[in-house]
Tab-separated table of C-alpha atoms and ligand atoms in Angstrom:
chain	number	residue	atom	x	y	z
B	5	UNK	CA	0.000	0.000	0.000
B	6	UNK	CA	1.197	3.478	-0.813
B	7	UNK	CA	2.488	5.491	2.144
B	8	UNK	CA	-0.049	8.290	1.511
B	9	UNK	CA	-2.862	5.837	2.256
B	10	UNK	CA	-4.258	4.631	-1.025
B	11	UNK	CA	-3.266	6.819	-3.901
B	12	UNK	CA	-0.433	5.713	-6.158
B	13	UNK	CA	-1.102	7.472	-9.461
B	14	UNK	CA	-0.480	11.063	-10.521
B	15	UNK	CA	-0.550	13.452	-13.451
B	16	UNK	CA	1.980	16.271	-13.731
B	17	UNK	CA	0.861	19.223	-15.839
B	18	UNK	CA	3.991	20.326	-17.648
B	19	UNK	CA	2.699	21.710	-20.945
B	20	UNK	CA	2.414	25.440	-20.272
B	21	UNK	CA	4.430	27.975	-22.275
B	22	UNK	CA	6.119	29.629	-19.305
B	23	UNK	CA	5.699	33.053	-20.897
B	24	UNK	CA	6.592	34.980	-17.740
B	25	UNK	CA	9.974	33.222	-17.718
B	26	UNK	CA	10.999	34.202	-21.236
B	27	UNK	CA	13.759	34.139	-22.451
B	28	UNK	CA	14.629	31.271	-20.081
B	29	UNK	CA	11.793	29.194	-21.541
B	30	UNK	CA	12.622	29.794	-25.190
B	31	UNK	CA	14.324	26.428	-25.586
B	32	UNK	CA	13.615	24.830	-22.219
B	33	UNK	CA	10.080	24.340	-20.919
B	34	UNK	CA	9.567	25.845	-17.459
B	35	UNK	CA	9.368	22.471	-15.640
B	36	UNK	CA	12.734	21.437	-17.139
B	37	UNK	CA	14.558	24.517	-15.856
B	38	UNK	CA	17.224	23.373	-13.415
B	39	UNK	CA	16.998	24.660	-9.840
B	40	UNK	CA	18.916	23.340	-6.816
B	41	UNK	CA	20.612	20.607	-8.804
B	42	UNK	CA	17.740	19.219	-10.863
B	43	UNK	CA	14.846	20.124	-13.174
B	44	UNK	CA	11.758	21.345	-11.301
B	45	UNK	CA	9.903	18.229	-12.490
B	46	UNK	CA	12.549	15.990	-10.929
B	47	UNK	CA	12.079	17.643	-7.524
B	48	UNK	CA	8.337	16.994	-7.896
B	49	UNK	CA	8.742	13.383	-9.027
B	50	UNK	CA	11.047	12.604	-6.115
B	51	UNK	CA	8.580	14.093	-3.646
B	52	UNK	CA	5.731	12.067	-5.191
B	53	UNK	CA	7.827	8.895	-5.080
B	54	UNK	CA	8.626	9.396	-1.404
B	55	UNK	CA	4.886	9.722	-0.727
B	56	UNK	CA	4.174	6.340	-2.304
B	57	UNK	CA	3.234	7.354	-5.849
B	58	UNK	CA	4.406	4.736	-8.338
B	59	UNK	CA	2.770	5.701	-11.659
B	60	UNK	CA	3.147	9.158	-13.162
B	61	UNK	CA	1.931	10.650	-16.444
B	62	UNK	CA	3.606	13.799	-17.688
B	63	UNK	CA	1.014	15.818	-19.628
B	64	UNK	CA	3.165	17.690	-22.091
B	65	UNK	CA	2.661	20.069	-24.962
B	66	UNK	CA	5.114	22.970	-25.355
B	67	UNK	CA	8.585	21.513	-26.156
B	68	UNK	CA	7.206	18.063	-25.314
B	69	UNK	CA	10.197	16.266	-26.822
B	70	UNK	CA	12.657	17.236	-24.070
B	71	UNK	CA	11.011	15.339	-21.205
B	72	UNK	CA	11.327	11.723	-22.301
B	73	UNK	CA	15.082	11.694	-23.013
B	74	UNK	CA	15.656	12.910	-19.438
B	75	UNK	CA	13.083	10.922	-17.455
B	76	UNK	CA	12.826	7.799	-19.658
B	77	UNK	CA	10.535	5.105	-18.232
B	78	UNK	CA	11.028	6.547	-14.737
B	79	UNK	CA	12.977	3.596	-13.323
B	80	UNK	CA	15.924	5.865	-12.462
B	81	UNK	CA	13.520	7.690	-10.112
B	82	UNK	CA	11.784	4.612	-8.724
B	83	UNK	CA	8.499	5.201	-10.553
B	84	UNK	CA	6.860	4.384	-13.884
B	85	UNK	CA	6.543	7.408	-16.176
B	86	UNK	CA	4.381	7.728	-19.292
B	87	UNK	CA	4.017	10.694	-21.624
B	88	UNK	CA	0.776	12.225	-22.865
B	89	UNK	CA	1.466	14.682	-25.675
B	90	UNK	CA	-1.003	17.364	-26.826
B	91	UNK	CA	-0.445	18.399	-30.429
B	92	UNK	CA	-1.930	21.765	-29.525
B	93	UNK	CA	-2.294	22.761	-25.846
B	94	UNK	CA	-5.581	21.531	-24.384
B	95	UNK	CA	-5.572	23.794	-21.332
B	96	UNK	CA	-5.311	22.424	-17.811
B	97	UNK	CA	-8.649	20.570	-18.025
B	98	UNK	CA	-7.992	18.997	-21.416
B	99	UNK	CA	-4.483	18.052	-20.292
B	100	UNK	CA	-5.849	16.207	-17.255
B	101	UNK	CA	-8.403	14.299	-19.362
B	102	UNK	CA	-5.772	13.427	-21.966
B	103	UNK	CA	-3.172	12.365	-19.392
B	104	UNK	CA	-5.620	10.279	-17.372
B	105	UNK	CA	-6.121	7.950	-20.352
B	106	UNK	CA	-2.657	6.551	-19.695
B	107	UNK	CA	-3.294	5.924	-15.976
B	108	UNK	CA	-5.683	2.961	-16.323
B	109	UNK	CA	-7.889	4.232	-13.481
B	110	UNK	CA	-10.544	2.051	-11.942
B	111	UNK	CA	-13.997	3.260	-10.902
B	112	UNK	CA	-13.806	5.259	-7.671
B	113	UNK	CA	-10.018	5.315	-7.790
B	114	UNK	CA	-8.421	8.572	-6.610
B	115	UNK	CA	-5.331	10.152	-8.182
B	116	UNK	CA	-3.145	13.215	-7.702
B	117	UNK	CA	-2.675	16.098	-10.152
B	118	UNK	CA	0.235	18.538	-9.805
B	119	UNK	CA	0.857	21.858	-11.498
B	120	UNK	CA	4.348	21.505	-12.915
B	121	UNK	CA	5.811	24.694	-11.483
B	122	UNK	CA	5.060	24.381	-7.787
B	123	UNK	CA	7.466	23.484	-4.999
B	124	UNK	CA	5.668	22.754	-1.765
B	125	UNK	CA	6.495	21.252	1.592
B	126	UNK	CA	3.004	19.927	2.203
B	127	UNK	CA	2.247	16.410	3.309
B	128	UNK	CA	0.595	14.433	0.487
B	129	UNK	CA	-0.578	11.843	3.020
B	130	UNK	CA	-2.484	14.503	4.971
B	131	UNK	CA	-4.190	15.617	1.771
B	132	UNK	CA	-5.101	12.008	0.945
B	133	UNK	CA	-6.429	11.506	4.465
B	134	UNK	CA	-8.659	14.585	4.247
B	135	UNK	CA	-9.923	13.399	0.862
B	136	UNK	CA	-10.797	10.007	2.298
B	137	UNK	CA	-12.365	11.230	5.523
B	138	UNK	CA	-14.580	13.778	3.726
B	139	UNK	CA	-15.464	11.331	0.942
B	140	UNK	CA	-14.628	14.228	-1.328
B	141	UNK	CA	-14.775	14.152	-5.098
B	142	UNK	CA	-11.982	16.718	-5.312
B	143	UNK	CA	-9.543	17.809	-2.601
B	144	UNK	CA	-7.452	20.860	-3.372
B	145	UNK	CA	-4.318	21.985	-1.634
B	146	UNK	CA	-4.701	25.628	-0.600
B	147	UNK	CA	-2.175	28.135	0.667
B	148	UNK	CA	-2.507	31.683	2.010
B	149	UNK	CA	-1.077	34.657	0.135
B	150	UNK	CA	-1.158	38.408	0.729
B	151	UNK	CA	-2.253	39.201	-2.802
B	152	UNK	CA	-4.470	36.556	-4.398
B	153	UNK	CA	-5.002	38.312	-7.729
B	154	UNK	CA	-2.492	36.156	-9.643
B	155	UNK	CA	-4.042	32.936	-8.409
B	156	UNK	CA	-7.229	30.948	-8.114
B	157	UNK	CA	-9.050	32.415	-5.109
B	158	UNK	CA	-10.713	29.585	-3.168
B	159	UNK	CA	-12.863	30.482	-0.149
B	160	UNK	CA	-13.685	27.562	2.152
B	161	UNK	CA	-16.093	27.210	5.074
B	162	UNK	CA	-15.068	26.126	8.584
B	163	UNK	CA	-15.281	22.439	7.632
B	164	UNK	CA	-12.941	22.942	4.664
B	165	UNK	CA	-15.694	22.726	2.061
B	166	UNK	CA	-14.933	24.810	-1.031
B	167	UNK	CA	-17.479	27.602	-1.466
B	168	UNK	CA	-16.264	29.084	-4.721
B	169	UNK	CA	-13.429	29.011	-7.255
B	170	UNK	CA	-12.499	32.383	-8.737
B	171	UNK	CA	-9.510	32.315	-11.075
B	172	UNK	CA	-7.419	35.499	-11.156
B	173	UNK	CA	-10.065	37.895	-9.934
B	174	UNK	CA	-9.317	41.590	-9.433
B	175	UNK	CA	-10.757	41.828	-5.946
B	176	UNK	CA	-10.150	38.515	-4.202
B	177	UNK	CA	-12.650	37.654	-1.502
B	178	UNK	CA	-10.331	35.360	0.482
B	179	UNK	CA	-6.610	34.874	1.119
B	180	UNK	CA	-6.768	31.123	0.498
B	181	UNK	CA	-5.660	30.218	-3.013
B	182	UNK	CA	-5.379	27.153	-5.183
B	183	UNK	CA	-1.862	25.821	-4.597
B	184	UNK	CA	-1.924	23.611	-7.699
B	185	UNK	CA	-2.140	20.092	-6.239
B	186	UNK	CA	-5.420	18.197	-6.449
B	187	UNK	CA	-6.831	14.789	-5.641
B	188	UNK	CA	-9.619	13.719	-8.016
B	189	UNK	CA	-11.968	10.776	-7.913
B	190	UNK	CA	-11.932	9.087	-11.325
B	191	UNK	CA	-15.594	10.009	-11.858
B	192	UNK	CA	-14.685	13.697	-12.053
B	193	UNK	CA	-13.144	12.982	-15.453
B	194	UNK	CA	-16.660	12.355	-16.814
B	195	UNK	CA	-17.235	16.104	-16.396
B	196	UNK	CA	-14.327	17.105	-18.646
B	197	UNK	CA	-15.136	17.163	-22.372
B	198	UNK	CA	-12.805	14.857	-24.275
B	199	UNK	CA	-10.244	16.348	-26.657
B	200	UNK	CA	-11.386	19.938	-26.126
B	201	UNK	CA	-9.504	22.946	-24.822
B	202	UNK	CA	-10.760	23.414	-21.246
B	203	UNK	CA	-9.508	25.154	-18.136
B	204	UNK	CA	-9.855	23.180	-14.932
B	205	UNK	CA	-9.762	26.462	-13.010
B	206	UNK	CA	-12.087	28.644	-15.089
B	207	UNK	CA	-14.560	26.027	-16.301
B	208	UNK	CA	-14.486	22.647	-14.567
B	209	UNK	CA	-14.185	23.667	-10.888
B	210	UNK	CA	-17.030	26.235	-11.192
B	211	UNK	CA	-19.127	23.618	-13.023
B	212	UNK	CA	-18.530	20.988	-10.312
B	213	UNK	CA	-19.492	23.528	-7.634
B	214	UNK	CA	-22.685	24.438	-9.481
B	215	UNK	CA	-23.517	20.717	-9.540
B	216	UNK	CA	-23.017	20.660	-5.752
B	217	UNK	CA	-20.210	18.128	-5.967
B	218	UNK	CA	-18.142	17.792	-2.848
B	219	UNK	CA	-14.924	19.796	-3.149
B	220	UNK	CA	-12.693	20.241	-0.109
B	221	UNK	CA	-9.587	22.320	0.523
B	222	UNK	CA	-6.614	21.524	2.738
B	223	UNK	CA	-5.172	24.828	3.909
B	224	UNK	CA	-1.465	24.254	4.439
B	225	UNK	CA	0.644	26.866	6.216
B	226	UNK	CA	4.003	25.378	5.187
B	227	UNK	CA	6.415	26.254	2.405
B	228	UNK	CA	4.915	26.916	-1.027
B	229	UNK	CA	6.092	28.661	-4.165
B	230	UNK	CA	5.045	28.907	-7.814
B	231	UNK	CA	8.357	29.376	-9.650
B	232	UNK	CA	6.720	30.992	-12.679
B	233	UNK	CA	8.770	34.216	-12.701
B	234	UNK	CA	12.576	34.655	-12.725
B	235	UNK	CA	12.585	36.069	-9.178
B	236	UNK	CA	10.470	33.192	-7.849
B	237	UNK	CA	12.626	30.659	-9.650
B	238	UNK	CA	15.801	32.005	-8.026
B	239	UNK	CA	14.070	32.058	-4.655
B	240	UNK	CA	12.869	28.456	-5.013
B	241	UNK	CA	16.361	27.241	-5.894
B	242	UNK	CA	17.904	29.148	-3.007
B	243	UNK	CA	15.276	27.953	-0.517
B	244	UNK	CA	15.748	24.328	-1.557
B	245	UNK	CA	19.486	24.579	-0.979
B	246	UNK	CA	19.610	26.697	2.173
B	247	UNK	CA	16.662	25.412	4.048
B	248	UNK	CA	15.567	22.036	2.829
B	249	UNK	CA	11.943	21.938	3.538
B	250	UNK	CA	10.152	19.336	5.554
B	251	UNK	CA	8.924	16.654	3.225
B	252	UNK	CA	10.781	18.065	0.242
B	253	UNK	CA	13.804	16.102	1.309
B	254	UNK	CA	16.278	17.859	-0.948
B	255	UNK	CA	19.972	17.666	-0.150
B	256	UNK	CA	20.907	18.429	3.466
B	257	UNK	CA	21.033	22.119	4.258
B	258	UNK	CA	24.128	23.774	2.827
B	259	UNK	CA	25.336	27.187	1.842
B	260	UNK	CA	25.512	26.455	-1.874
B	261	UNK	CA	25.270	23.584	-4.343
B	262	UNK	CA	28.105	22.994	-6.780
B	263	UNK	CA	27.601	20.295	-9.415
B	264	UNK	CA	30.436	17.798	-9.473
B	265	UNK	CA	31.006	18.638	-13.136
B	266	UNK	CA	31.555	22.338	-12.418
B	267	UNK	CA	34.982	23.874	-11.969
B	268	UNK	CA	35.272	26.472	-9.220
B	269	UNK	CA	38.518	28.213	-8.294
B	270	UNK	CA	39.522	27.778	-4.637
B	271	UNK	CA	39.539	31.516	-4.044
B	272	UNK	CA	35.906	31.947	-5.212
B	273	UNK	CA	33.208	32.554	-2.593
B	274	UNK	CA	29.883	30.866	-3.415
B	275	UNK	CA	27.117	31.483	-0.896
B	276	UNK	CA	23.507	32.336	-0.064
B	277	UNK	CA	22.057	29.215	-1.702
B	278	UNK	CA	23.731	29.632	-5.088
B	279	UNK	CA	23.647	26.733	-7.554
B	280	UNK	CA	26.604	26.227	-9.914
B	281	UNK	CA	25.580	23.736	-12.594
B	282	UNK	CA	27.411	21.121	-14.636
B	283	UNK	CA	30.255	22.349	-16.819
B	284	UNK	CA	30.218	25.863	-15.389
B	285	UNK	CA	33.562	27.515	-14.750
B	286	UNK	CA	34.097	30.041	-11.947
B	287	UNK	CA	37.392	31.937	-11.884
B	288	UNK	CA	39.550	33.323	-9.107
B	289	UNK	CA	38.276	35.866	-6.547
B	290	UNK	CA	34.718	35.629	-7.847
B	291	UNK	CA	31.805	36.109	-5.441
B	292	UNK	CA	28.435	34.495	-6.231
B	293	UNK	CA	25.422	34.997	-3.934
B	294	UNK	CA	21.796	33.862	-4.276
B	295	UNK	CA	22.285	33.011	-7.951
B	296	UNK	CA	22.103	30.228	-10.511
B	297	UNK	CA	25.023	29.750	-12.864
B	298	UNK	CA	23.621	27.473	-15.560
B	299	UNK	CA	25.363	24.705	-17.475
B	300	UNK	CA	28.661	25.594	-19.168
B	301	UNK	CA	28.514	29.268	-18.227
B	302	UNK	CA	31.828	31.001	-17.531
B	303	UNK	CA	32.375	33.559	-14.766
B	304	UNK	CA	35.745	35.173	-15.251
B	305	UNK	CA	38.002	36.336	-12.408
B	306	UNK	CA	37.138	39.136	-9.977
B	307	UNK	CA	33.441	39.223	-10.906
B	308	UNK	CA	30.544	39.605	-8.488
B	309	UNK	CA	27.176	37.934	-9.218
B	310	UNK	CA	24.249	38.604	-6.877
B	311	UNK	CA	20.633	37.388	-7.095
B	312	UNK	CA	21.005	36.643	-10.800
B	313	UNK	CA	20.544	33.891	-13.365
B	314	UNK	CA	23.510	33.351	-15.677
B	315	UNK	CA	22.382	31.640	-18.880
B	316	UNK	CA	23.830	28.362	-20.153
B	317	UNK	CA	27.065	28.803	-22.169
B	318	UNK	CA	27.217	32.536	-21.474
B	319	UNK	CA	30.343	34.409	-20.382
B	320	UNK	CA	30.630	37.026	-17.652
B	321	UNK	CA	33.809	38.900	-18.424
B	322	UNK	CA	36.471	39.584	-15.854
B	323	UNK	CA	35.677	42.218	-13.207
B	324	UNK	CA	31.901	42.391	-13.953
B	325	UNK	CA	29.268	43.190	-11.386
B	326	UNK	CA	25.870	41.618	-12.044
B	327	UNK	CA	23.004	42.125	-9.649
B	328	UNK	CA	19.336	41.165	-9.997
B	329	UNK	CA	19.755	40.247	-13.677
B	330	UNK	CA	18.862	37.531	-16.116
B	331	UNK	CA	22.191	37.538	-17.902
B	332	UNK	CA	23.427	36.112	-21.172
B	333	UNK	CA	20.460	35.551	-23.486
P	68	LIG	N1	-0.254	19.830	-20.597
P	68	LIG	C1	-0.614	21.110	-20.419
P	68	LIG	N2	-1.392	21.703	-21.372
P	68	LIG	N3	-0.208	21.771	-19.311
P	68	LIG	C2	-0.596	23.055	-19.167
P	68	LIG	C3	-1.389	23.726	-20.114
P	68	LIG	C4	-1.803	22.997	-21.281
P	68	LIG	O1	-2.501	23.507	-22.172
P	68	LIG	N4	-1.606	25.003	-19.671
P	68	LIG	C5	-0.963	25.108	-18.485
P	68	LIG	N5	-0.336	23.931	-18.181
P	68	LIG	C6	0.439	23.627	-16.979
P	68	LIG	C7	1.623	24.557	-16.757
P	68	LIG	O2	2.801	23.985	-17.322
P	68	LIG	C8	1.715	24.621	-15.244
P	68	LIG	O3	2.499	23.570	-14.723
P	68	LIG	C9	0.292	24.407	-14.780
P	68	LIG	O4	-0.425	23.831	-15.882
P	68	LIG	C10	-0.393	25.718	-14.348
P	68	LIG	O5	-0.238	26.669	-15.372
P	68	LIG	P1	0.373	28.121	-15.078
P	68	LIG	O6	0.446	28.817	-16.391
P	68	LIG	O7	1.592	28.023	-14.263
P	68	LIG	O8	-0.832	28.765	-14.273
P	68	LIG	P2	-0.782	29.897	-13.154
P	68	LIG	O9	0.426	29.815	-12.323
P	68	LIG	O10	-1.078	31.196	-13.804
P	68	LIG	O11	-2.080	29.507	-12.277
P	68	LIG	C11	-2.267	28.187	-11.817
P	68	LIG	O12	-1.460	27.927	-10.683
P	68	LIG	C12	-1.748	28.752	-9.521
P	68	LIG	C13	-0.819	28.296	-8.410
P	68	LIG	O13	0.492	28.378	-8.785
P	68	LIG	C14	-3.754	28.014	-11.464
P	68	LIG	O14	-3.966	26.636	-11.201
P	68	LIG	C15	-4.149	28.878	-10.259
P	68	LIG	O15	-5.479	28.574	-9.875
P	68	LIG	C16	-3.218	28.598	-9.089
P	68	LIG	O16	-3.536	29.458	-7.997
P	69	LIG	MG1	2.156	28.729	-12.365
């Protein structure tokens, strides 16, 4: 039996365009961007595996071809991975329906769905337990934010029952938002039109609520981030390295993460959760703080790099100072 109770299947939604991360997402889809030593999707798969999930479908669309060469059949990660490819993006609802076809779900079986850009410390077993105890049809993970306008605003009553689902509204009526991790009963799929472009947030959740289906929310107060902007991506990488989060189980807390294939001069100072990736070269007397130096980038001597992303194969010339930049595209 899976360690989260009963649920051992999941869909990862990894087909979005990642527009807010351009130019980083020009050739690399957002979920394949490397933070804290691995693609975002790998962090998610490892968390799912630790929670007892054994079968995962990646629902892909934009730059779909880059996922399979990296993740293969999943055995390297202790899970089985299949790939659902949308010729044209089907939206989050269509992507769930399309991906679920590869999961071989039985009647009344529950499964997880993850947005592909979220890093969270929440306990999947607690979410599964709430789902079971409420006999819910959908159980959403919720988190609190100061400004809910960028998110799905999800008010709940005192029992955790979802009252409404309001995607990206101008004047949010609650501080609890959709954190992008759901448990669905298989039957919910019958409400998603097959092969059509549909938004789970804008169309399907409101429709389920109007049908008085039972939707519950688990409000989690722990770590949560959507890494959909450059600033958030740097923060997520840094947080994973500096302060490995309960249940995320990344590498033990450390000041920085240097890939074994990187070359860093002894006199360089790498700190504040920086990640130096494979093939990167860091010269003498360089200081790097709170930054990602991507694969095969070169940081020449006496440079300072703070809170920045240095693009793959780019070169920071000797004596540069780079702060708060996306550099090298
Ligand atoms: N396969 C596939 N096809 N995946 C898609 C598609 C599609 O057409 N469109 C989006 N996705 C994936 C993205 O790759 C991402 O992993 C996830 O679905 C959510 O899309 P985003 O574009 O990141 O949405 P968002 O951040 O604006 O809003 C969503 O996440 C918020 C939390 O981070 C919504 O679910 C909000 O309700 C939520 O609050
Ligand atoms: Mg997002």
